[in-house]
PDB file of C-alpha atoms in Angstrom:
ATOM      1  CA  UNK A 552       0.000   0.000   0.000  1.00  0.00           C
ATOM      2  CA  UNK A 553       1.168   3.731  -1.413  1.00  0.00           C
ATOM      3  CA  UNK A 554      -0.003   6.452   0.194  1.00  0.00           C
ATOM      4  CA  UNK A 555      -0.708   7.820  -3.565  1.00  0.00           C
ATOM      5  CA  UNK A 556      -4.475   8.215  -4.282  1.00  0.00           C
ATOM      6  CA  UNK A 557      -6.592   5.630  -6.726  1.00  0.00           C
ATOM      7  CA  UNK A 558      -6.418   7.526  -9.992  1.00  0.00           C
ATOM      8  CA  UNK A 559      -8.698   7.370 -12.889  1.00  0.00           C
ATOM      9  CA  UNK A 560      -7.275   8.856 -16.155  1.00  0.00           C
ATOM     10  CA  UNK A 561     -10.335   9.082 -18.851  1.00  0.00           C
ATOM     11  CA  UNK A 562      -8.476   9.467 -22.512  1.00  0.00           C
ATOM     12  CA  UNK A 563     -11.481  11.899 -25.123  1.00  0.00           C
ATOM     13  CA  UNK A 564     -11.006  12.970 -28.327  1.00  0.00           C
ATOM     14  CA  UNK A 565     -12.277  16.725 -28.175  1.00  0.00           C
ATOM     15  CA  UNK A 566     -13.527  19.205 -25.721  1.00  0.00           C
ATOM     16  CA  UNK A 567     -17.413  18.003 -24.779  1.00  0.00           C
ATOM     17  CA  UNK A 568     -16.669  14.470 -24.661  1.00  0.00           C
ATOM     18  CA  UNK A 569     -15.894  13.914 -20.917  1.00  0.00           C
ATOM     19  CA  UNK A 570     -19.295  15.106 -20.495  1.00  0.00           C
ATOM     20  CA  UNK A 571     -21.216  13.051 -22.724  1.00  0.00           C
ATOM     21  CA  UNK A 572     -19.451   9.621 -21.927  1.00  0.00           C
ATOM     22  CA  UNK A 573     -18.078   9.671 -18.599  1.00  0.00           C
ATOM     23  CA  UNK A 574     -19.225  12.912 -16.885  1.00  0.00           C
ATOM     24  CA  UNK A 575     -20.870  10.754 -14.170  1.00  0.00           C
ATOM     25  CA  UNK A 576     -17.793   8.451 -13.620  1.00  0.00           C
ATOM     26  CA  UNK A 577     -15.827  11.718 -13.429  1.00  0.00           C
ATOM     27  CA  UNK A 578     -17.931  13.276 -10.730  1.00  0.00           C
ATOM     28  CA  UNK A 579     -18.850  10.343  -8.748  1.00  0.00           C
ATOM     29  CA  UNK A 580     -15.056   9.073  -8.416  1.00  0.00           C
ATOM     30  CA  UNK A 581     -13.851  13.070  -7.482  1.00  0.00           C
ATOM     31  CA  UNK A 582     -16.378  12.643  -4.689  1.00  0.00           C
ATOM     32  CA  UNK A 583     -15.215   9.631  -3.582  1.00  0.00           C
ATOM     33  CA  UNK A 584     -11.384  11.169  -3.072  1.00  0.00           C
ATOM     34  CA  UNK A 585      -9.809   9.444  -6.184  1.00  0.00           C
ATOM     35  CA  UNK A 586      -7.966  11.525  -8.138  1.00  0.00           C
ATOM     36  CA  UNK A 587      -9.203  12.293 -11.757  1.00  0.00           C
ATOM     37  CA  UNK A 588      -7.193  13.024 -15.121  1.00  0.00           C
ATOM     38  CA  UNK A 589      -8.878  13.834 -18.296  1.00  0.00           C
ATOM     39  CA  UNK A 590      -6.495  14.085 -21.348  1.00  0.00           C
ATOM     40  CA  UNK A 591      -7.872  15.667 -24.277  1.00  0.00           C
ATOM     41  CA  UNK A 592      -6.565  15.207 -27.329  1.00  0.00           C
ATOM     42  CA  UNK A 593      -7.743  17.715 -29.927  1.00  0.00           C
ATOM     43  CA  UNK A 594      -8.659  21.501 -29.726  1.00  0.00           C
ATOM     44  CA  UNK A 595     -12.259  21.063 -30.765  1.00  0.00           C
ATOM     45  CA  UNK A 596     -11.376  23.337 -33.794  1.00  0.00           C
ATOM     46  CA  UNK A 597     -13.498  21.797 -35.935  1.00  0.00           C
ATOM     47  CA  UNK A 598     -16.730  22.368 -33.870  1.00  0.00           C
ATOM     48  CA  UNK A 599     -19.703  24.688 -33.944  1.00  0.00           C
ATOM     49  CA  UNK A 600     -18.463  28.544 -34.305  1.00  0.00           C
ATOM     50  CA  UNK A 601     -20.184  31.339 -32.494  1.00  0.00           C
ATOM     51  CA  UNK A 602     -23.751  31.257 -33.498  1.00  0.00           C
ATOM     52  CA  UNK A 603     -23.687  27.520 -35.126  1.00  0.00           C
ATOM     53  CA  UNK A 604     -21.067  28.366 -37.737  1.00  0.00           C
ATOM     54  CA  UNK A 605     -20.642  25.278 -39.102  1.00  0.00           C
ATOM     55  CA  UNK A 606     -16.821  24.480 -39.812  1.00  0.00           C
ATOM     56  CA  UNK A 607     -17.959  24.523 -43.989  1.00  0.00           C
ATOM     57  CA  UNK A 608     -19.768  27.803 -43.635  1.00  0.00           C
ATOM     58  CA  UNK A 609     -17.796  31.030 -44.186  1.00  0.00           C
ATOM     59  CA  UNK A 610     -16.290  32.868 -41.457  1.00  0.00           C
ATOM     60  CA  UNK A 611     -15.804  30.093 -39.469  1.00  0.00           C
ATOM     61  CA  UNK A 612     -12.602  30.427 -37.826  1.00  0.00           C
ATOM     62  CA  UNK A 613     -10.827  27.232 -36.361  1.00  0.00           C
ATOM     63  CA  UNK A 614      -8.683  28.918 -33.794  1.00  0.00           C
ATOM     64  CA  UNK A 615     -11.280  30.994 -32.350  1.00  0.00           C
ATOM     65  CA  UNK A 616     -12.885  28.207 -31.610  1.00  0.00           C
ATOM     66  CA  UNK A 617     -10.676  26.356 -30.175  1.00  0.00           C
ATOM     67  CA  UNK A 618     -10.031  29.120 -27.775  1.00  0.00           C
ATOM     68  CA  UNK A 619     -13.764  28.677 -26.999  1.00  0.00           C
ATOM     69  CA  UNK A 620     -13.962  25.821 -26.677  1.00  0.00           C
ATOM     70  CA  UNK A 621     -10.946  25.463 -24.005  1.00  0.00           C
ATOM     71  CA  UNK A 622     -12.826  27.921 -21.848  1.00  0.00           C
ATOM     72  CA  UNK A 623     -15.962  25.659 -22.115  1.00  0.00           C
ATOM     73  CA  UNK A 624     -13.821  22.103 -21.491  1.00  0.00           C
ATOM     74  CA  UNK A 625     -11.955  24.347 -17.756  1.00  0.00           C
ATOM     75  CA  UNK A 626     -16.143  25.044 -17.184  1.00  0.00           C
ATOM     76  CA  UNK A 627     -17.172  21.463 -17.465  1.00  0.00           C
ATOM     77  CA  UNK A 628     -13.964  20.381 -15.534  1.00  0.00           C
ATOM     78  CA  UNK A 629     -14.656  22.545 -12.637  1.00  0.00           C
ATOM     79  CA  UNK A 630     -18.217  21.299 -12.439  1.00  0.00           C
ATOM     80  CA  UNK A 631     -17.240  17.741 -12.949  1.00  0.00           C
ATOM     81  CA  UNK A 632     -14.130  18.768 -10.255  1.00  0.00           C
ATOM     82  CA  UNK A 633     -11.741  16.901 -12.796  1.00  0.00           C
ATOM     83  CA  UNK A 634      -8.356  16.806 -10.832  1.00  0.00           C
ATOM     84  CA  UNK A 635      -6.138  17.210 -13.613  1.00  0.00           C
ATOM     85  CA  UNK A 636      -6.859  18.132 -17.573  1.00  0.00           C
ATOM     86  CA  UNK A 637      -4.027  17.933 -19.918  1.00  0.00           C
ATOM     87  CA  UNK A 638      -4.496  18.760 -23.858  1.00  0.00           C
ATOM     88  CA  UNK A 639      -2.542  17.127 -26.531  1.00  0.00           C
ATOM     89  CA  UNK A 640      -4.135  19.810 -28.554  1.00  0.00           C
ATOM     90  CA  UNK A 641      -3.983  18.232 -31.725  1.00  0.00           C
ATOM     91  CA  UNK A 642      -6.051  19.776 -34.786  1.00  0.00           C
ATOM     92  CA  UNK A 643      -9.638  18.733 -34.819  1.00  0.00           C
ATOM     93  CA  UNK A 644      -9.769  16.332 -37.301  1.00  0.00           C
ATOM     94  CA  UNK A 645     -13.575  16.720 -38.261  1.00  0.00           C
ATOM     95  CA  UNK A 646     -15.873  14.166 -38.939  1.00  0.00           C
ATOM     96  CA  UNK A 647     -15.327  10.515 -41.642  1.00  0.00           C
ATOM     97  CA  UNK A 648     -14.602  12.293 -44.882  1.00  0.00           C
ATOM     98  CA  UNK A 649     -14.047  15.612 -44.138  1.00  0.00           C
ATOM     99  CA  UNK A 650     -11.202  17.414 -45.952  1.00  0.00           C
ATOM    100  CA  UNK A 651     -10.151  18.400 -42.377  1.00  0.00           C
ATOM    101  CA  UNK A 652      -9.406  14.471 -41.929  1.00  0.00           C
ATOM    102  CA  UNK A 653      -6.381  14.996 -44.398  1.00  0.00           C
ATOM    103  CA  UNK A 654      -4.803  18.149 -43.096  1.00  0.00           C
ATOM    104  CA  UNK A 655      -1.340  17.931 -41.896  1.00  0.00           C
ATOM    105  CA  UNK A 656      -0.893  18.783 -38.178  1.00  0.00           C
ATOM    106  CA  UNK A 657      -4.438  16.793 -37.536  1.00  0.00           C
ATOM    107  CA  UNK A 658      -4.855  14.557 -34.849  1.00  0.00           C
ATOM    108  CA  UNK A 659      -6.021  11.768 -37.673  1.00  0.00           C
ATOM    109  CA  UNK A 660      -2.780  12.597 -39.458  1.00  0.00           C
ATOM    110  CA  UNK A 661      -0.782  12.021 -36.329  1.00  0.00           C
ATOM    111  CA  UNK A 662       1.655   9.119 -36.237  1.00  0.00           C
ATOM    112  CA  UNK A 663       0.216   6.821 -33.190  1.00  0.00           C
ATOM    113  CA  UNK A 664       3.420   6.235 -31.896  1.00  0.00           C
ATOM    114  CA  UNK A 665       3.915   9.795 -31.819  1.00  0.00           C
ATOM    115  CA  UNK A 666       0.662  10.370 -29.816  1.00  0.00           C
ATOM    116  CA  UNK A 667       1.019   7.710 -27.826  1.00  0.00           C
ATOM    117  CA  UNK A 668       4.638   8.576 -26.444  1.00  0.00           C
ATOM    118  CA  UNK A 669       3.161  11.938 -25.463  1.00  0.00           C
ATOM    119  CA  UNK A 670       0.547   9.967 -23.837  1.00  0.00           C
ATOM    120  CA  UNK A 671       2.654   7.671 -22.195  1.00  0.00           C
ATOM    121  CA  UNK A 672       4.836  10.196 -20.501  1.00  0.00           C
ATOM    122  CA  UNK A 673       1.299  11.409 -18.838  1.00  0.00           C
ATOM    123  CA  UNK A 674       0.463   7.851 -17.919  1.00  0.00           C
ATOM    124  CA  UNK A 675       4.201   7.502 -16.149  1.00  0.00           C
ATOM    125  CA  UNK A 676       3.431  10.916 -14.109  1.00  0.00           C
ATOM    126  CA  UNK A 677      -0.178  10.056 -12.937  1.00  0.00           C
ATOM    127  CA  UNK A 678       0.391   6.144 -12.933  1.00  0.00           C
ATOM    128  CA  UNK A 679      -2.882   5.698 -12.925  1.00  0.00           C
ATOM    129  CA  UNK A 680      -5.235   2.727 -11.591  1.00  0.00           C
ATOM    130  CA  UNK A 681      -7.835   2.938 -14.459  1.00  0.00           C
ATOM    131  CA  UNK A 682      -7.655   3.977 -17.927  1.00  0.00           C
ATOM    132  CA  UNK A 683     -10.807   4.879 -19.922  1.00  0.00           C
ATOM    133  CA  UNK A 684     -11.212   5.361 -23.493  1.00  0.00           C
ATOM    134  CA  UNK A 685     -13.287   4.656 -26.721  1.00  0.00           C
ATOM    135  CA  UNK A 686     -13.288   0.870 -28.407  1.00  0.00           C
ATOM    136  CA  UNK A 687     -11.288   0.044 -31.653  1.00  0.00           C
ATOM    137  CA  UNK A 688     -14.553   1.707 -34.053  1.00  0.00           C
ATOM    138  CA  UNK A 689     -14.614   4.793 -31.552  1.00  0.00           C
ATOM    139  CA  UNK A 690     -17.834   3.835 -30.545  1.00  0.00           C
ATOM    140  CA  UNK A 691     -19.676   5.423 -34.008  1.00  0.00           C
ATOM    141  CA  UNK A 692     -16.664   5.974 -36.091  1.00  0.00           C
ATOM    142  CA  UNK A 693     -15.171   9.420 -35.410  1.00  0.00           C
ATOM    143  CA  UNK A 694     -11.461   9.185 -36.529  1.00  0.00           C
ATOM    144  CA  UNK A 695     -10.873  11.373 -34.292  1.00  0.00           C
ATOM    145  CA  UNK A 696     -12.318   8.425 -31.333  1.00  0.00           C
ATOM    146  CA  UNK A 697     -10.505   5.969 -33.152  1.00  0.00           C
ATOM    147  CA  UNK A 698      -7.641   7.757 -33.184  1.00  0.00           C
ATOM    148  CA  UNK A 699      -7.222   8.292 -29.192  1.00  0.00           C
ATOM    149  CA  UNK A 700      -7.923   4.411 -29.025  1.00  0.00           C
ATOM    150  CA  UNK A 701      -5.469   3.611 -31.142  1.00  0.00           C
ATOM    151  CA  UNK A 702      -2.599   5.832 -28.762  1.00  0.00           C
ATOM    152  CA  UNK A 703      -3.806   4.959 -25.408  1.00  0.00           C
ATOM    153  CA  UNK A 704      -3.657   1.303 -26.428  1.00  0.00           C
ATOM    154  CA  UNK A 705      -0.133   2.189 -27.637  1.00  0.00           C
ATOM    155  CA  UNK A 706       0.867   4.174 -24.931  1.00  0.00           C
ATOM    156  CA  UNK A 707      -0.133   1.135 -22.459  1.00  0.00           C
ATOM    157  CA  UNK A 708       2.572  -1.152 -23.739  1.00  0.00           C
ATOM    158  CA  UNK A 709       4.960   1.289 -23.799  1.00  0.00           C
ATOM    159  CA  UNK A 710       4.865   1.570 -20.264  1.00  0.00           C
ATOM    160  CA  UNK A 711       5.173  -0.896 -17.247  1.00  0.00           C
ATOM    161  CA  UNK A 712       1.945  -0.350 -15.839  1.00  0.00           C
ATOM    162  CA  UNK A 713      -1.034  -2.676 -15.320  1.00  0.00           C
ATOM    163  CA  UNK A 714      -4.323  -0.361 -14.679  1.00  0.00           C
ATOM    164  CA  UNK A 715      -7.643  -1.887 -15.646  1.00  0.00           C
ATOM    165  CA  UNK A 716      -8.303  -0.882 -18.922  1.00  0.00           C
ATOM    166  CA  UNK A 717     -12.081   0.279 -19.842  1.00  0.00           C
ATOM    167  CA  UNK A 718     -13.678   0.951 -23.133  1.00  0.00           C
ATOM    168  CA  UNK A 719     -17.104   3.156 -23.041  1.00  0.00           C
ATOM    169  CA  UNK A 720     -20.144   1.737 -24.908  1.00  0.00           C
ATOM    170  CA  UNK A 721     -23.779   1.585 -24.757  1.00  0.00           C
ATOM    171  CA  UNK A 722     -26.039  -1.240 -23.816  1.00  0.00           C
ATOM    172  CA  UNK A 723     -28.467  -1.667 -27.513  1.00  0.00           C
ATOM    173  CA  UNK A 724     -31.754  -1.760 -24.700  1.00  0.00           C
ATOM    174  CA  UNK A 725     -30.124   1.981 -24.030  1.00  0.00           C
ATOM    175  CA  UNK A 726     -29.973   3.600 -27.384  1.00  0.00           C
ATOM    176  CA  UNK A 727     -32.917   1.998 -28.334  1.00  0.00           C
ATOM    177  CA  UNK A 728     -34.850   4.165 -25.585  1.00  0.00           C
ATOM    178  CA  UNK A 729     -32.077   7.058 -26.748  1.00  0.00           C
ATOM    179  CA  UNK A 730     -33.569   6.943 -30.658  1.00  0.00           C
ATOM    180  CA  UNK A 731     -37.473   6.771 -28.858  1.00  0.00           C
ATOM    181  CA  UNK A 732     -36.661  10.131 -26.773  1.00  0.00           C
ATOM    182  CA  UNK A 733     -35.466  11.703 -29.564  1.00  0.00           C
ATOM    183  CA  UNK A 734     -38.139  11.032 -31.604  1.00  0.00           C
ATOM    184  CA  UNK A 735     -39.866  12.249 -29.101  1.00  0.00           C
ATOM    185  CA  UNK A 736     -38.522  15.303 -28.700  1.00  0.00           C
ATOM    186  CA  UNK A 737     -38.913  15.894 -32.141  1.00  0.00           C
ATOM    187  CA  UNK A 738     -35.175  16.001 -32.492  1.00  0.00           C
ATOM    188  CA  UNK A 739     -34.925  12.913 -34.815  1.00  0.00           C
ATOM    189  CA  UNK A 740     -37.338  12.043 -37.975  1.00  0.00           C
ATOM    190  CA  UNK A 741     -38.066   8.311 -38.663  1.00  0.00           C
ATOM    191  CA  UNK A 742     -34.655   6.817 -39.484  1.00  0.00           C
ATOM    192  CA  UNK A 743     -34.756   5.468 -43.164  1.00  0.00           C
ATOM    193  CA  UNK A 744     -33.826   1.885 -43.408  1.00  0.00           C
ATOM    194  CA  UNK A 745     -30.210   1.726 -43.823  1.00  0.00           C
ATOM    195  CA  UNK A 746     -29.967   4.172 -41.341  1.00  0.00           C
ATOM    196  CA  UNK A 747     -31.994   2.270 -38.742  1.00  0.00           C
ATOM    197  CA  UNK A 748     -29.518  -0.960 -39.359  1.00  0.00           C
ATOM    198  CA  UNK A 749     -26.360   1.268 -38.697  1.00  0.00           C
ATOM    199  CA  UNK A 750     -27.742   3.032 -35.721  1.00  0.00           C
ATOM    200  CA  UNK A 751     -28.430  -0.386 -34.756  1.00  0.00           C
ATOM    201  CA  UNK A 752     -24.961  -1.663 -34.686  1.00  0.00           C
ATOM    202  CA  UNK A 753     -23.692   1.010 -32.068  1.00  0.00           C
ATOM    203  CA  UNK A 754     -23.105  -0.003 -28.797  1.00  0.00           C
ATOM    204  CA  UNK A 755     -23.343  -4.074 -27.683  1.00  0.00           C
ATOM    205  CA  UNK A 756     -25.536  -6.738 -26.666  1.00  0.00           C
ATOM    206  CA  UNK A 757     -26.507  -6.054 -23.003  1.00  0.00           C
ATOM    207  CA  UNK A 758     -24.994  -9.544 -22.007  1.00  0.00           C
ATOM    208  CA  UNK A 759     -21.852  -8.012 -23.299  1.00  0.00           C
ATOM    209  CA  UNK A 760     -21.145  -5.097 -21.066  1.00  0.00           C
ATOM    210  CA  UNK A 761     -19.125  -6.055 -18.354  1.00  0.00           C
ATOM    211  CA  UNK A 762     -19.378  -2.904 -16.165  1.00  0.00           C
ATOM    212  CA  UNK A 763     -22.606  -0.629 -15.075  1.00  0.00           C
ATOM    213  CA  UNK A 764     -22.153   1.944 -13.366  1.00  0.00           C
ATOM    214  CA  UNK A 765     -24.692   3.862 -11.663  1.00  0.00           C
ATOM    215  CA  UNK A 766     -23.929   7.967 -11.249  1.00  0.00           C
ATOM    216  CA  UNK A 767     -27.811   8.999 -11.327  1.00  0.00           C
ATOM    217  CA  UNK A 768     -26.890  10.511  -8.233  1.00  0.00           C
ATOM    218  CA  UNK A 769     -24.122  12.379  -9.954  1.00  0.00           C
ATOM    219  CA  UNK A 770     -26.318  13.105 -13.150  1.00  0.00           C
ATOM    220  CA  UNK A 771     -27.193  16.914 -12.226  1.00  0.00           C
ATOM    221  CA  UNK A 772     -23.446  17.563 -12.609  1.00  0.00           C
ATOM    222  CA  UNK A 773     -23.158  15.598 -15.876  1.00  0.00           C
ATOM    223  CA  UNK A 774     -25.410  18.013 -17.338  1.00  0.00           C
ATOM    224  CA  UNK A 775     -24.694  20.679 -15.974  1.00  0.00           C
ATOM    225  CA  UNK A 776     -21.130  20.182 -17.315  1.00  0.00           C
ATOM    226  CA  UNK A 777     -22.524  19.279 -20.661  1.00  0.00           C
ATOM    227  CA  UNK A 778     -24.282  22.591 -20.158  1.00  0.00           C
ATOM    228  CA  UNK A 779     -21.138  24.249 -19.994  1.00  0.00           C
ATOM    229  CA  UNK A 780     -20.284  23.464 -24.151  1.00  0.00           C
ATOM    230  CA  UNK A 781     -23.308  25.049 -25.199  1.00  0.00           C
ATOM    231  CA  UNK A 782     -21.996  26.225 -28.173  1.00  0.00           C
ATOM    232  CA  UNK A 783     -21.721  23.363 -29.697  1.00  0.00           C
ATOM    233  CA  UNK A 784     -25.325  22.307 -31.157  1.00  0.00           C
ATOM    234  CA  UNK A 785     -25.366  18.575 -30.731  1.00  0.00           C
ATOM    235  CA  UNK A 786     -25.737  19.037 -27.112  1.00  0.00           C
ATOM    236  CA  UNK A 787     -29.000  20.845 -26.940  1.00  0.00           C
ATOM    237  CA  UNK A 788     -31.102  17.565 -27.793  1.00  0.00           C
ATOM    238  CA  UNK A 789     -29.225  16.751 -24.252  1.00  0.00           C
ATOM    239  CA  UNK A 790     -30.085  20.439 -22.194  1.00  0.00           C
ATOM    240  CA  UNK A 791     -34.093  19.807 -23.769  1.00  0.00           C
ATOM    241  CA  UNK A 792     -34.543  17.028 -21.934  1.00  0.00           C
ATOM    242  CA  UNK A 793     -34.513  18.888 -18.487  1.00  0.00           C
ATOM    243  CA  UNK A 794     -32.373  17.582 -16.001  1.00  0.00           C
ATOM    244  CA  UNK A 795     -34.455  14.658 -14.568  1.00  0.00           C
ATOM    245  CA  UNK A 796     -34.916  13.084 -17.716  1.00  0.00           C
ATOM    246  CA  UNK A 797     -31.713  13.096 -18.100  1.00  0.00           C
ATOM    247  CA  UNK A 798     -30.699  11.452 -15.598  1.00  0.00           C
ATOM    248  CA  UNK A 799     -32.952   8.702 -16.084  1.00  0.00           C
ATOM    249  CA  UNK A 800     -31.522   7.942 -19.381  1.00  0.00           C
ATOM    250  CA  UNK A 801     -27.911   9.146 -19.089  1.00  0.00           C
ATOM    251  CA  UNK A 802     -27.542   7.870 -15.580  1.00  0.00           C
ATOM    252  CA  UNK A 803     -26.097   4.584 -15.934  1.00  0.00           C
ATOM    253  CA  UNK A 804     -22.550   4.254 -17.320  1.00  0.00           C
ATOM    254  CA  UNK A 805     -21.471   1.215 -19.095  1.00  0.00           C
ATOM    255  CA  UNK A 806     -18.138   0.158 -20.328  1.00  0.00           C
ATOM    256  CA  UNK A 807     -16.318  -2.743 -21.608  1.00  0.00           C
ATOM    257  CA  UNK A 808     -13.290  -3.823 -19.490  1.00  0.00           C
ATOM    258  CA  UNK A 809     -10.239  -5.101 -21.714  1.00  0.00           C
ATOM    259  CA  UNK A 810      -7.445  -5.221 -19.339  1.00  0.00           C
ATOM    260  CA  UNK A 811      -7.269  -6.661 -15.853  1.00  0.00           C
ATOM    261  CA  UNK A 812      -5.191  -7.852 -13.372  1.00  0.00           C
ATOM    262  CA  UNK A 813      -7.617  -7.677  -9.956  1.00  0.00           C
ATOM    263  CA  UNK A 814      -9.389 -10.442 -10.735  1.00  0.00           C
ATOM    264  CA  UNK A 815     -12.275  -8.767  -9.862  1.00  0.00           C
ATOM    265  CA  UNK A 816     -15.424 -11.004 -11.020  1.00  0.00           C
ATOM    266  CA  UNK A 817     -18.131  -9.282 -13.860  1.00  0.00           C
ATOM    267  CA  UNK A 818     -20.324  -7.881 -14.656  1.00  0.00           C
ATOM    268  CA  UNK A 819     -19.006  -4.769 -12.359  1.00  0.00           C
ATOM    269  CA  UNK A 820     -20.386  -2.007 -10.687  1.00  0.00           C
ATOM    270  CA  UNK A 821     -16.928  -0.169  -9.973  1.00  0.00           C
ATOM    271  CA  UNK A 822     -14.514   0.874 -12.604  1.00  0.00           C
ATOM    272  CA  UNK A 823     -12.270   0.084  -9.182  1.00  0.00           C
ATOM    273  CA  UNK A 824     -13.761  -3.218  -8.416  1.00  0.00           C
ATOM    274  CA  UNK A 825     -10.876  -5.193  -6.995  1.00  0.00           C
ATOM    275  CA  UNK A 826      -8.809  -2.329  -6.563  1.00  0.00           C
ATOM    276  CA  UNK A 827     -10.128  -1.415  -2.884  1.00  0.00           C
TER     277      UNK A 827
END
């Protein structure tokens, strides 16, 4: 036994993230004492300008939002009372197929080995307990997601350490009743059918999530740090619900664990579940 605190490092792609995925983990583990790092690895730059400038309209300017956007990732950290943040601050690489993908100094562009030594150095300073990031597809195929997989799985064997190792999903039962709110809200039309069969692929099998965790309790502070990137548009749907819908459908936190060496049995209901 160390006197060094349990630490949770949580590895997201852009500013907004943390929120979305593991803003109740975040929270709920800060409360409990452990110490909590959130690496970001882009700027955001290719996000939602001032107003909803889209990044393909004119006068949208990539470094002013990134600026923005850093102010609105400190916000969501101090509500989510993140220990730590460090940014990679690679360039927003911008959704599948956007010319933005192919730009040089993008975090899609990156060599992974070159990510993940920068990584790495962070995981040697924090040593940290668990490690949290998207699965191999980036849960819906953001290169950006796929990319920060691809570096923290790379960073992991360059180091000696042993954390468990996490992936975020989605139970199917969950975004099932996601697609039915939305509808409801009247923030999603009738999916056509190929649509319907892609949307249908996200996520896993109940039976197949290993670890649910339940921050309801924490869930006002998950949206209120969501809240706190309101420029970015994809997150009102989120802010319409109200606050106690939310948390009855973005509540529960469910992950995928890949690398252990506790023991611990599954399914979980502690990302630190053999740990203490």
């Amino acid at each position: 036994m160390t006197d060094r605190p349990l630490t949770l490092m949580a590895v997201h792609a852009h500013p907004d993230d943390e929120a979305t995925g593991t803003g109740g983990v975040l929270a709920q583990y800060a409360a409990e004492g452990i110490r909590t790092v959130l690496v970001t690895c882009t700027d955001g730059g290719c996000g939602d300008g001032p107003g909803g400038v889209k990044p393909s309209d004119p006068g949208h300017d990539p470094a002013a939002v990134a600026s923005m956007r850093r102010q609105e990732l400190q916000a969501s950290c101090d509500v989510l009372k993140v220990s730590d943040l460090e940014m990679l601050d690679y360039a927003d690489s911008g959704m599948i197929g956007w010319p933005s993908n192919d730009a040089p100094g993008s975090f899609w562009q990156t060599p992974v080995a070159e990510g993940a030594a920068r990584l790495a150095e962070l995981m040697r300073h924090y040593r940290p307990d668990v490690v949290v990031t998207y699965d191999e597809n980036g849960f819906y195929g953001h290169p950006d997601h796929i990319q920060a997989h691809r570096i923290t799985m790379a960073a992991l064997e360059m180091t000696a350490l042993t954390p468990k190792v996490y992936w975020t999903t989605m139970p199917r039962s969950m975004m099932q009743r996601f697609g039915e709110t939305m509808r409801e809200l009247g923030d999603m039309p009738e999916p056509d059918p190929a649509e319907a069969a892609a949307m249908a692929e996200i996520g896993l099998p109940d039976d197949e999530i290993t670890t649910w965790v339940d921050t309801t309790a924490f869930s006002s502070q998950k949206f209120d740090a969501l809240a706190a990137h309101a420029s970015q548009g994809e997150n009102i749907f989120f802010l319409k619900m109200g606050k106690e819908r939310f948390g009855e459908l973005m509540g529960m936190e469910t992950f995928v664990r890949v690398k252990d060496a506790t023991g611990a049995a599954v399914p979980e209901n502690d990302l630190f579940a053999g740990l203490r």
